[in-house]
Coordinates of C-alpha atoms in Angstrom, one line a residue:
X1 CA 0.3 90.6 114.4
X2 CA 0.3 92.6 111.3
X3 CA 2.9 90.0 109.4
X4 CA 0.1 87.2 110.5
X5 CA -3.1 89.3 109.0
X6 CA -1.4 90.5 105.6
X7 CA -0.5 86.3 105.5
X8 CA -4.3 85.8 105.7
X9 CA -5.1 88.2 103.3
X10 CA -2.8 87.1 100.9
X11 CA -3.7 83.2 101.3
X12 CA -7.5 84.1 100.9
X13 CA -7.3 86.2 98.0
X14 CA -5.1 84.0 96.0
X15 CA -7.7 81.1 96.6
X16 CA -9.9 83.3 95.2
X17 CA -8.4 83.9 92.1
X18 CA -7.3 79.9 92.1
X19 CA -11.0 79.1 92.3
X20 CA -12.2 81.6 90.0
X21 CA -10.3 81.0 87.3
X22 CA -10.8 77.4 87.9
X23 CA -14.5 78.1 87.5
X24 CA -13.6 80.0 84.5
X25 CA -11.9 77.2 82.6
X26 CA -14.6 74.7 83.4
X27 CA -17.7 76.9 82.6
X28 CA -18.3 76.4 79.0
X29 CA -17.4 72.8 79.1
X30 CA -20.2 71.9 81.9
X31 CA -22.1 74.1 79.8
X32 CA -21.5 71.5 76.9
X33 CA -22.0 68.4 79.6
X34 CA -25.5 69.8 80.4
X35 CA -26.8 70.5 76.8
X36 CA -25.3 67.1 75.8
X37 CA -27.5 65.8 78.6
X38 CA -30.4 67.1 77.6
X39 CA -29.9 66.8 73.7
X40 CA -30.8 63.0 73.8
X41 CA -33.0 61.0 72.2
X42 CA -33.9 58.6 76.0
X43 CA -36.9 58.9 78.1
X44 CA -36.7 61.6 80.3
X45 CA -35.1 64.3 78.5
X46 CA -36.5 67.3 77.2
X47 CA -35.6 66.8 73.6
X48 CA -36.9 63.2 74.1
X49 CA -40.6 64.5 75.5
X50 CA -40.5 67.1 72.6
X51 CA -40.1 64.5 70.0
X52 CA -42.7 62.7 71.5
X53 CA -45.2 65.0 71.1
X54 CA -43.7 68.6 70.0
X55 CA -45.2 71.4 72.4
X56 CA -44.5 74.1 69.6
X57 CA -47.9 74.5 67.1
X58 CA -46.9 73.5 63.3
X59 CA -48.3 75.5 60.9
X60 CA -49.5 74.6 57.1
X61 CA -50.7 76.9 54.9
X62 CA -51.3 76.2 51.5
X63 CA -52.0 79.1 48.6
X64 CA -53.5 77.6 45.5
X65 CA -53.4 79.2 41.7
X66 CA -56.9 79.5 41.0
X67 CA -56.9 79.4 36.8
X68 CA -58.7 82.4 35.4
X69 CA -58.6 81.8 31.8
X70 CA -59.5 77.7 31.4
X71 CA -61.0 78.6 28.1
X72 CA -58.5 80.5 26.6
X73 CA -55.8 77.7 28.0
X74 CA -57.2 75.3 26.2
X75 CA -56.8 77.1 23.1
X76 CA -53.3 77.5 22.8
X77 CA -53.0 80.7 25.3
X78 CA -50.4 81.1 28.1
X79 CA -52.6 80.4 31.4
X80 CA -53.2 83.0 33.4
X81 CA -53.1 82.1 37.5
X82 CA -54.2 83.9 40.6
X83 CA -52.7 82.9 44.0
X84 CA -55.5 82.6 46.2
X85 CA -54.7 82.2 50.2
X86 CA -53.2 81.1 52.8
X87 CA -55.4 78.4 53.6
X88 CA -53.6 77.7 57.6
X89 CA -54.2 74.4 59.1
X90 CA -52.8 74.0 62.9
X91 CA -51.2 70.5 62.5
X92 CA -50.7 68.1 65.7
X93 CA -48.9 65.0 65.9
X94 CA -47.1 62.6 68.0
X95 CA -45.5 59.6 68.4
X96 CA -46.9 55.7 68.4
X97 CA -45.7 52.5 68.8
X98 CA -42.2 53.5 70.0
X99 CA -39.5 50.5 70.6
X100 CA -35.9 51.2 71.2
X101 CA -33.2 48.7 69.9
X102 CA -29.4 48.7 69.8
X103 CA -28.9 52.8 69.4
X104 CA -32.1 53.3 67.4
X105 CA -35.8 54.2 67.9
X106 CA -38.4 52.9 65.6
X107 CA -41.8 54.5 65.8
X108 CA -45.0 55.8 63.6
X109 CA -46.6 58.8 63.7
X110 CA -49.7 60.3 63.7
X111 CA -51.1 63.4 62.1
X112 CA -54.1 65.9 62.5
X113 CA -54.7 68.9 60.5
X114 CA -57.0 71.5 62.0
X115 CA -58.5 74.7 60.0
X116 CA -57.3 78.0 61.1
X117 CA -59.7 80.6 60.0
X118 CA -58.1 83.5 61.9
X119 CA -54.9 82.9 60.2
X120 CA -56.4 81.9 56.9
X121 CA -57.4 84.5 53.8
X122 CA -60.7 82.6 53.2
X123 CA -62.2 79.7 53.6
X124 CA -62.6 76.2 53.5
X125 CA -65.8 76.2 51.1
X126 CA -63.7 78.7 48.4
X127 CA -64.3 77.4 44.9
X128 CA -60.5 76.9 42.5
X129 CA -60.5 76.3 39.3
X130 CA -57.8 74.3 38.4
X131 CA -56.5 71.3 36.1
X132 CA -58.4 68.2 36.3
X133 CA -55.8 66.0 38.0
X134 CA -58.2 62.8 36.8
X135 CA -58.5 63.4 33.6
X136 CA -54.7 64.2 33.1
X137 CA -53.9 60.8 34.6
X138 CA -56.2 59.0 32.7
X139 CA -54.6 60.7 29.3
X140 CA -51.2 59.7 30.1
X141 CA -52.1 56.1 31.3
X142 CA -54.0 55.3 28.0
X143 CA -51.5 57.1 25.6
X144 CA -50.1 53.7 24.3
X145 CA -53.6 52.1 23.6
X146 CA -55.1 51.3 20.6
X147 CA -56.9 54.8 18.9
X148 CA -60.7 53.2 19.4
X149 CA -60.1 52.7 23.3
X150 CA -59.2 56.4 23.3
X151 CA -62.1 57.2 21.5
X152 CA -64.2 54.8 23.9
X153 CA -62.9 56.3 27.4
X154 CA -63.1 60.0 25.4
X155 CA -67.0 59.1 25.3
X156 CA -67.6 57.7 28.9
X157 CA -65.3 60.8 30.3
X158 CA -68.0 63.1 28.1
X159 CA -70.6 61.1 30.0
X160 CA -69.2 61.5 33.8
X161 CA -68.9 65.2 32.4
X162 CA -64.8 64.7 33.3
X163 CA -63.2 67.7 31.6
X164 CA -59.7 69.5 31.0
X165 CA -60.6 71.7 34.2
X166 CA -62.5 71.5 37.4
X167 CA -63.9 73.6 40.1
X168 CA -63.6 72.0 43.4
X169 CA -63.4 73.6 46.9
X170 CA -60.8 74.2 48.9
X171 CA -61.6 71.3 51.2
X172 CA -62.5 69.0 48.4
X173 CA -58.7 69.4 46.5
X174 CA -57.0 69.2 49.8
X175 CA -58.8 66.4 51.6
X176 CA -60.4 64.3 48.6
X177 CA -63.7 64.3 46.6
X178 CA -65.1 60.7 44.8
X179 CA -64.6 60.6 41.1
X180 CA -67.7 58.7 39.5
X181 CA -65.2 58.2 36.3
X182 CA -63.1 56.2 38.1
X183 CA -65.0 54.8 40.1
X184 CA -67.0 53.6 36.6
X185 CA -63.7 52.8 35.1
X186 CA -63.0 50.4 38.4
X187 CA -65.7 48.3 37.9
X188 CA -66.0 47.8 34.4
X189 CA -62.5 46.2 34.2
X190 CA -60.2 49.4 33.2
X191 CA -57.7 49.5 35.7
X192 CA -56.5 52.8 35.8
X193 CA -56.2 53.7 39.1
X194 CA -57.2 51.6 42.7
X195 CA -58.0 55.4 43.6
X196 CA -61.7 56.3 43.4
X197 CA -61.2 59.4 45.8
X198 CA -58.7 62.1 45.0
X199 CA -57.1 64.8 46.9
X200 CA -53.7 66.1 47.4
X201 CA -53.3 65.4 51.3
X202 CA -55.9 62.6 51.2
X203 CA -55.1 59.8 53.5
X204 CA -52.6 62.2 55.6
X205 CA -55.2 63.2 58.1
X206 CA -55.7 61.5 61.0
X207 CA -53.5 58.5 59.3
X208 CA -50.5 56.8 60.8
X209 CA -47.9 56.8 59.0
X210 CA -45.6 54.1 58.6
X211 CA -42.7 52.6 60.1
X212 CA -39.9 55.1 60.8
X213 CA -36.2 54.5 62.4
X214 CA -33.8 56.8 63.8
X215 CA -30.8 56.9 65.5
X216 CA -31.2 58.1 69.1
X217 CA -27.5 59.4 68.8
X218 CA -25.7 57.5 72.6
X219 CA -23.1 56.3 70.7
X220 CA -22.8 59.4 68.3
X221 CA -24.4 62.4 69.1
X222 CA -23.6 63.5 65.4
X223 CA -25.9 60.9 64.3
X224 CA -28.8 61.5 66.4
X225 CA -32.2 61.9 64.5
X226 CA -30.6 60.8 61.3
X227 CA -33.2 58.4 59.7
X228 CA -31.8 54.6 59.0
X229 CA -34.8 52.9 57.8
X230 CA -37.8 54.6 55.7
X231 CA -40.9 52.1 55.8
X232 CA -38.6 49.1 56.5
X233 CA -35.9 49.8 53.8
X234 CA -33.1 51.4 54.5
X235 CA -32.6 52.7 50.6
X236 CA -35.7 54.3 48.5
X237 CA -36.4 52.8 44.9
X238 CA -37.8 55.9 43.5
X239 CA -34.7 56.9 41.7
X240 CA -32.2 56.0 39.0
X241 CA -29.1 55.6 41.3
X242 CA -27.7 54.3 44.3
X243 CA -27.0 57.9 45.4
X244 CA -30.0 59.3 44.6
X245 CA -31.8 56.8 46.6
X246 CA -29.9 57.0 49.4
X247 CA -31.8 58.1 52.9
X248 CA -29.6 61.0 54.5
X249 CA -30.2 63.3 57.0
X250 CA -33.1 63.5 59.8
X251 CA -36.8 64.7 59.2
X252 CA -36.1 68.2 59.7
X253 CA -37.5 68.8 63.6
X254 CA -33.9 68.9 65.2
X255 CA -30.0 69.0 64.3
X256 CA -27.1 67.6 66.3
X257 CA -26.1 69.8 69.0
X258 CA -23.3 71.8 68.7
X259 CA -23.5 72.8 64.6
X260 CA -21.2 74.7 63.2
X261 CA -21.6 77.3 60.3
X262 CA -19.5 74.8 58.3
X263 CA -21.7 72.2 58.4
X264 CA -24.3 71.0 55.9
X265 CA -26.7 68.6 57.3
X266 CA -29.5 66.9 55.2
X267 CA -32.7 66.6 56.0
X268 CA -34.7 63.9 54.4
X269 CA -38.4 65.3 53.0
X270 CA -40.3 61.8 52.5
X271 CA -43.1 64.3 50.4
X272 CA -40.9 64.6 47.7
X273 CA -39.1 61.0 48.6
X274 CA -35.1 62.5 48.5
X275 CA -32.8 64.2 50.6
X276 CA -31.7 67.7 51.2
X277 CA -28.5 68.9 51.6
X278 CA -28.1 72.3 53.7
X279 CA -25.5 74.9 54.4
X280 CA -25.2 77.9 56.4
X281 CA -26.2 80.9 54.1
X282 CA -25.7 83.6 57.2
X283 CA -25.4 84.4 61.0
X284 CA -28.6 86.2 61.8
X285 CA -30.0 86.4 65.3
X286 CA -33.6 86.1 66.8
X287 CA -34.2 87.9 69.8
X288 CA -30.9 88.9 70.3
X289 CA -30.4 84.8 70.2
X290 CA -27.4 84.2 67.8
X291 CA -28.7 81.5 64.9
X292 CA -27.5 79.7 62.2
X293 CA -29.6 80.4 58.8
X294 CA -29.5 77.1 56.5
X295 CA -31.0 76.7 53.3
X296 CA -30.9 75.0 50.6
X297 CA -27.8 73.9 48.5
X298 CA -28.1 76.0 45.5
X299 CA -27.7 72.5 43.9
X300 CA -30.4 71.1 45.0
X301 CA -32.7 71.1 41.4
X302 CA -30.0 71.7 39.1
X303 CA -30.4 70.1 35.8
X304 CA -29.7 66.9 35.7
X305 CA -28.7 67.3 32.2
X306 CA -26.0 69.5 32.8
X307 CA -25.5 68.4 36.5
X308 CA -23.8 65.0 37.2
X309 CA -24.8 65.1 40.7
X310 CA -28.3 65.1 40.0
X311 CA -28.4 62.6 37.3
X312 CA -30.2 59.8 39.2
X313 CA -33.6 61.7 39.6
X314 CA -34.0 62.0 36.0
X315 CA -36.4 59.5 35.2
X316 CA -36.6 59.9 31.3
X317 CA -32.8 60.3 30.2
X318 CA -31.8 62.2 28.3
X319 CA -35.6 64.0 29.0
X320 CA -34.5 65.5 31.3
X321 CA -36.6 68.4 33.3
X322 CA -34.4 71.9 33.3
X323 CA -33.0 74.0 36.1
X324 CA -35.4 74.0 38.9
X325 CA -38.0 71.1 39.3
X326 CA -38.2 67.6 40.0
X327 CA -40.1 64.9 38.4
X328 CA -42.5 63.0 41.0
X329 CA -44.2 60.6 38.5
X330 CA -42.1 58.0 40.6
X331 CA -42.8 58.8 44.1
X332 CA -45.9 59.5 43.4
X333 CA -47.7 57.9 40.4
X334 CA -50.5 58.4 38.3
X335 CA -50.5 62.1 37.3
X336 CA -47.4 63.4 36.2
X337 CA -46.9 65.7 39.2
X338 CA -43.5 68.1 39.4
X339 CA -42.6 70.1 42.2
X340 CA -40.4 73.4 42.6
X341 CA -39.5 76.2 45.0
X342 CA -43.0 78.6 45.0
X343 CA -43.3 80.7 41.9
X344 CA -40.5 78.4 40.2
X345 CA -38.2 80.3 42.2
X346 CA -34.4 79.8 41.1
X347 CA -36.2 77.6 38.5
X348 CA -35.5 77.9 34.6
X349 CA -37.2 81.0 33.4
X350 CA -38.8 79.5 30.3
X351 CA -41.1 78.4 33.4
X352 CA -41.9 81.3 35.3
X353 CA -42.4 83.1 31.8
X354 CA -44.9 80.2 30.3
X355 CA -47.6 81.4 33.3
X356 CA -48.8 84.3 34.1
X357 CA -48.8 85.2 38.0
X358 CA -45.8 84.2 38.7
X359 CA -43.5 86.1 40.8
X360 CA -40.6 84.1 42.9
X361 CA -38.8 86.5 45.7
X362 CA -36.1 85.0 47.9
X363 CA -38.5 85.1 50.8
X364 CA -40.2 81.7 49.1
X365 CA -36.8 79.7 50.1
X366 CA -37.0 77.0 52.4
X367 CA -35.0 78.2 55.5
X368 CA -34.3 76.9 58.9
X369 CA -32.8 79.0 61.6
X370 CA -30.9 76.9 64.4
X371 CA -29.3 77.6 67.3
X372 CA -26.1 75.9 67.0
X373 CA -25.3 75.1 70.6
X374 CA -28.2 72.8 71.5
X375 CA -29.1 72.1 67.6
X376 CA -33.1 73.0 67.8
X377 CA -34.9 75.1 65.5
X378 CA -36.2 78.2 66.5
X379 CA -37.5 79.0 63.4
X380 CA -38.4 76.7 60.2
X381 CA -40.6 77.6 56.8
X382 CA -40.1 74.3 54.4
X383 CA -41.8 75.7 50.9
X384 CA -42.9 73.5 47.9
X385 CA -44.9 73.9 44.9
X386 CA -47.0 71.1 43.5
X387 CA -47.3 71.5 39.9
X388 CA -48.6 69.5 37.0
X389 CA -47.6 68.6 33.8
X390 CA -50.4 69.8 30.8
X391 CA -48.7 68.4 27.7
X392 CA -50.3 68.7 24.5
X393 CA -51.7 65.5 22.9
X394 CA -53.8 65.8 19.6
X395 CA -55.0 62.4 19.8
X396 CA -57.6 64.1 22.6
X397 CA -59.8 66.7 21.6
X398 CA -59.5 68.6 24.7
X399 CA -55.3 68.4 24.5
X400 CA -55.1 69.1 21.3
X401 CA -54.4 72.7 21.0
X402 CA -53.1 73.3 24.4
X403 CA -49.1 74.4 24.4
X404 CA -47.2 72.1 27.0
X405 CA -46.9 73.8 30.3
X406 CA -45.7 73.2 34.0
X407 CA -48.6 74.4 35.8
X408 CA -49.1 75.3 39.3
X409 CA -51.8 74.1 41.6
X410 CA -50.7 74.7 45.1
X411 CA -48.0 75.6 47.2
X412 CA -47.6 74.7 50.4
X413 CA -45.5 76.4 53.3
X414 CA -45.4 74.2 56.4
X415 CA -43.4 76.4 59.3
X416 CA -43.0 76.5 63.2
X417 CA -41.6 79.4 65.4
X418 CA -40.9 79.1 69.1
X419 CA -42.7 81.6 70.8
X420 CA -41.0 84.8 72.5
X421 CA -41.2 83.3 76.0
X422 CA -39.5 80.3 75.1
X423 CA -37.1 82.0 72.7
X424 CA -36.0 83.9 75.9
X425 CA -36.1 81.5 77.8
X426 CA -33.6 79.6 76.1
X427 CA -31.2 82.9 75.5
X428 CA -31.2 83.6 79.6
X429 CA -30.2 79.6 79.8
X430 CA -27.6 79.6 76.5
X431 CA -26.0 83.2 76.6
X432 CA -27.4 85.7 79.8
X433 CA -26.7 83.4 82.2
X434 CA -23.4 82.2 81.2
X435 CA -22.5 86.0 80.7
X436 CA -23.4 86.8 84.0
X437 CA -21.0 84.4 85.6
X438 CA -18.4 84.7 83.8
X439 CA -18.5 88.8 84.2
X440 CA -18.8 87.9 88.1
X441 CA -15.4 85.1 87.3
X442 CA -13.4 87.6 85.5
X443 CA -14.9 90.6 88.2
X444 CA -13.8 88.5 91.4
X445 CA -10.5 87.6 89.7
X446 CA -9.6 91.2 88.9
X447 CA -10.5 92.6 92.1
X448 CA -8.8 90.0 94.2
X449 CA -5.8 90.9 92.2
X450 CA -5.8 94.1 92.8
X451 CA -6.4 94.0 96.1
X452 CA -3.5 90.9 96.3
X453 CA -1.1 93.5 94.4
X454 CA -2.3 96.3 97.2
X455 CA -1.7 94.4 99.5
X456 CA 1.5 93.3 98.5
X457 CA 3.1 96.9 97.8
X458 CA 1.6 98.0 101.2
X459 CA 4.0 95.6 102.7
X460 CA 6.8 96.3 101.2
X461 CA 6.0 99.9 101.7
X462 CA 5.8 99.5 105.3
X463 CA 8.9 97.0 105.4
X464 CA 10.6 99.6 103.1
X465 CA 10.1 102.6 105.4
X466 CA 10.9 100.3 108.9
X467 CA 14.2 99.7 107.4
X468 CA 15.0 103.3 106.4
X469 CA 13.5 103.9 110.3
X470 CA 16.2 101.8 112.1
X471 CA 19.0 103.6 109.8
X472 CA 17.8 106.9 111.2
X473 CA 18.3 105.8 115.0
X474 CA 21.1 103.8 114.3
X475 CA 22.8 107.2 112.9
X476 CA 22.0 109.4 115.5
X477 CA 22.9 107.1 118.6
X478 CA 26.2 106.8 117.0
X479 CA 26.7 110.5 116.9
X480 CA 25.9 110.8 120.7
X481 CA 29.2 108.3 121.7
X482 CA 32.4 109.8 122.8
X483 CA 35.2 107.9 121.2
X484 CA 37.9 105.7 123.6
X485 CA 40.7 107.7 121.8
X486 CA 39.6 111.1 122.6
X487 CA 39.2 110.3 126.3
X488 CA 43.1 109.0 126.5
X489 CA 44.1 112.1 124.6
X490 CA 42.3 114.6 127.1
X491 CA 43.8 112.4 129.8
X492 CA 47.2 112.9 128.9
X493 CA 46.8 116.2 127.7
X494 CA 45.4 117.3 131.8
X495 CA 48.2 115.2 133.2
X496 CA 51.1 117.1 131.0
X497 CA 49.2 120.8 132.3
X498 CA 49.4 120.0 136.1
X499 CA 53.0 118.7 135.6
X500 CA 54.1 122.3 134.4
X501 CA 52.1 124.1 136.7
X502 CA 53.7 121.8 140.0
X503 CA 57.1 122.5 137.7
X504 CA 57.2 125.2 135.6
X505 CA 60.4 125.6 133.5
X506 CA 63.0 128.2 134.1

């Protein structure tokens, strides 16, 4: 009976390690089947539904340089600029007009931009003073004319009372005001622009964009959200080489799932038309939520005078730009319009030091925090700075005396951050829970060994002391036997003494 219970014992415990370490093994890699279930880009995932129309508010916020000293500017001085802001706009969007085809997904998108007064620092109605965007383009676009045309458009711009500088509100620079000038200029047969209203989001509210296609990542879950056609073309024309036109990368909202710190994904930024390389800059965590931090590569606005990599976005060779910006009169014409990291950070610092007010920190990087497993971003801030070329011209009064500078109008930090609850949320699903099990696996397997090797040394214990048992009787039963030879002896020895006493010798 005992022999047939310590069996059972046995039998069930080593099933239970069997089938605990079995779960063991296969844990992480259902893990990996379930988040590569749900990391895909078809109807009826959660990634897919969030794409569609992202649950997570998107945040803009834009912090213009409001130009104290136009006067002064104008006469040769450094300008002298004051960030005013943030001006926060809760942006929506979602997707329209969605066809799938042969491991892709083409689709446009739609945009709103709501104003955010409790997040803001001021209001819509603030008045900037800043350059005149107009009047800039208008200079550069008539720069190879004949002297008397100058002097002719100098006269009508002095009539429309179009100046160096302008005062606009914050509304009216982000979302457009009409220009009578160019309006004027339209219909009197000087084509300077098929723009009569100006503004630097103008026509990105409530505007569909246009055609976009991805990969939706079946075949290649590397390649999923990486863009393979921009507005029907699968290469840009902005730039001055093949590489520098190519389209890499996704648009940002989501990486492949399972990144590793020694990747570097791009993401492609169609506002300043080129993609982004990234690499891991740290480990961080959010909410006790282990992330990847990516940011730029610190190659990203190098030079291209010195840089061979960046050689196709210089638009002028050799005139070239130095460290730090990038020439957008390409991407986006009319007024020659550079962009850099906020406060030129990491810029050239014959830059930061031509303006006043400028004061780049690290904290104006672009930077994405990821988690690696399931490649979605718990945290994003993408920072730019819209700038403008002033350059000095003295065949216009008003540009005569002014010293060529870069100067900042805006910079604009769009971000998103999943909210606690779903941050923990997703660390209960990614790392609690799997934590839990496993300490139950590894818990299970280690007592049911122990108790496997308890029971196992109790048996031999017990056969162990049986044995020494049965040596014990068998020594004393044999030490209660009289031996066969001792019997004959006394025998003979009581026959020989009544033989002498019947006889007895004389």
């Amino acid at each position: 009976m005992i022999s047939r219970v310590w069996l059972s014992a046995t039998v069930l415990f080593t099933v239970l390690i069997c089938i605990s370490l079995l779960s063991l093994c296969v844990l992480q890699p259902f893990l990996w089947f379930l988040i590569n279930r749900q990391t895909r880009l078809t109807p009826g995932t959660k990634l897919y539904s969030e794409w569609l129309k992202p649950s997570v508010p998107v945040l803009t916020q834009f912090y213009f340089f409001n130009l104290t000293n136009p006067i002064e500017f104008q006469s040769g001085h450094k300008p002298h600029v004051q960030q005013l802001g943030p001006y926060t706009y809760r942006e929506k969007r979602f997707k329209l007009n969605i066809t799938h085809s042969n491991g892709t997904i083409t689709y446009k998108e739609m945009k709103w931009y709501y104003f955010d007064q409790n997040l803001s620092n001021g209001m819509v109605n603030d008045s900037i003073t800043s350059v005149n965007l107009v009047f800039i383009s208008i200079a550069l676009r008539i720069n190879s004319m004949p002297w008397f045309l100058k002097r002719i458009i100098e006269l009508i711009e002095s009539r429309f009372h179009e100046y160096l500088f302008i005062t606009k509100t914050v509304n009216e620079l982000l979302w457009g005001y009409n220009d009578e000038l160019l309006t004027y200029l339209s219909r009197h047969g000087f084509n300077m622009s098929t723009v009569t209203h100006i503004g630097l989001f103008i026509n990105k509210n409530n505007t569909l964009s246009d055609y976009v296609t991805i990969n939706d990542g079946l075949h290649n879950n590397k390649m999923i959200g990486q863009i393979t056609r921009y507005h029907g073309n699968t290469t840009l024309s902005y730039w001055n080489s093949s590489t520098a036109n190519m389209i890499n990368g996704s648009d940002g909202t989501f990486f492949h799932s399972f990144l590793t710190k020694y990747d570097k994904p791009y993401v492609f930024a169609s506002d300043i038309c080129r993609s982004l390389q990234f690499y891991t800059e740290s480990i961080d965590k959010l909410h006790n939520l282990p992330v990847l931090k990516l940011t730029p590569m610190l190659d990203t606005f190098k030079s291209p005078k010195y840089y061979e990599k960046n050689r196709g976005f210089c638009l002028n060779w050799p005139n070239c730009y130095e460290d730090g910006v990038l020439d957008m009169s390409s991407c986006q014409p009319g007024a020659p319009i550079v962009v850099s990291q906020p406060h030129f950070l990491n810029a050239n610092k014959t830059y930061q030091d031509a303006v006043d007010g400028m004061y780049p920190t690290n904290e104006m990087n672009t930077v994405i925090y990821v988690e690696p497993n399931t490649g979605s971003i718990i945290k994003a801030q993408k920072k730019i700075q819209i700038n403008i070329l002033v350059k000095n011209d003295t065949t216009f009064k008003q540009l005569a005396n002014i010293s060529t500078t870069i100067l900042p109008i805006v910079f604009i930090n769009e971000s998103v951050q999943l909210n606690d609850t779903l941050i923990e949320q997703l660390t209960n699903a990614l790392i609690q829970q799997p934590f839990i099990v496993q300490t139950i696996l590894v818990c299970i397997i280690t007592l049911s060994i122990i108790s496997l090797g308890s029971l196992i040394s109790i048996h031999f214990y017990q056969n162990r002391q049986h044995t020494t048992y049965m040596h014990f009787i068998d020594s004393h039963q044999s030490n209660d036997v009289i031996p066969q030879n001792s019997l004959e002896v006394n025998t003979q020895q009581q026959t020989i003494s009544n033989d002498l006493q019947e006889n007895p010798i004389v």
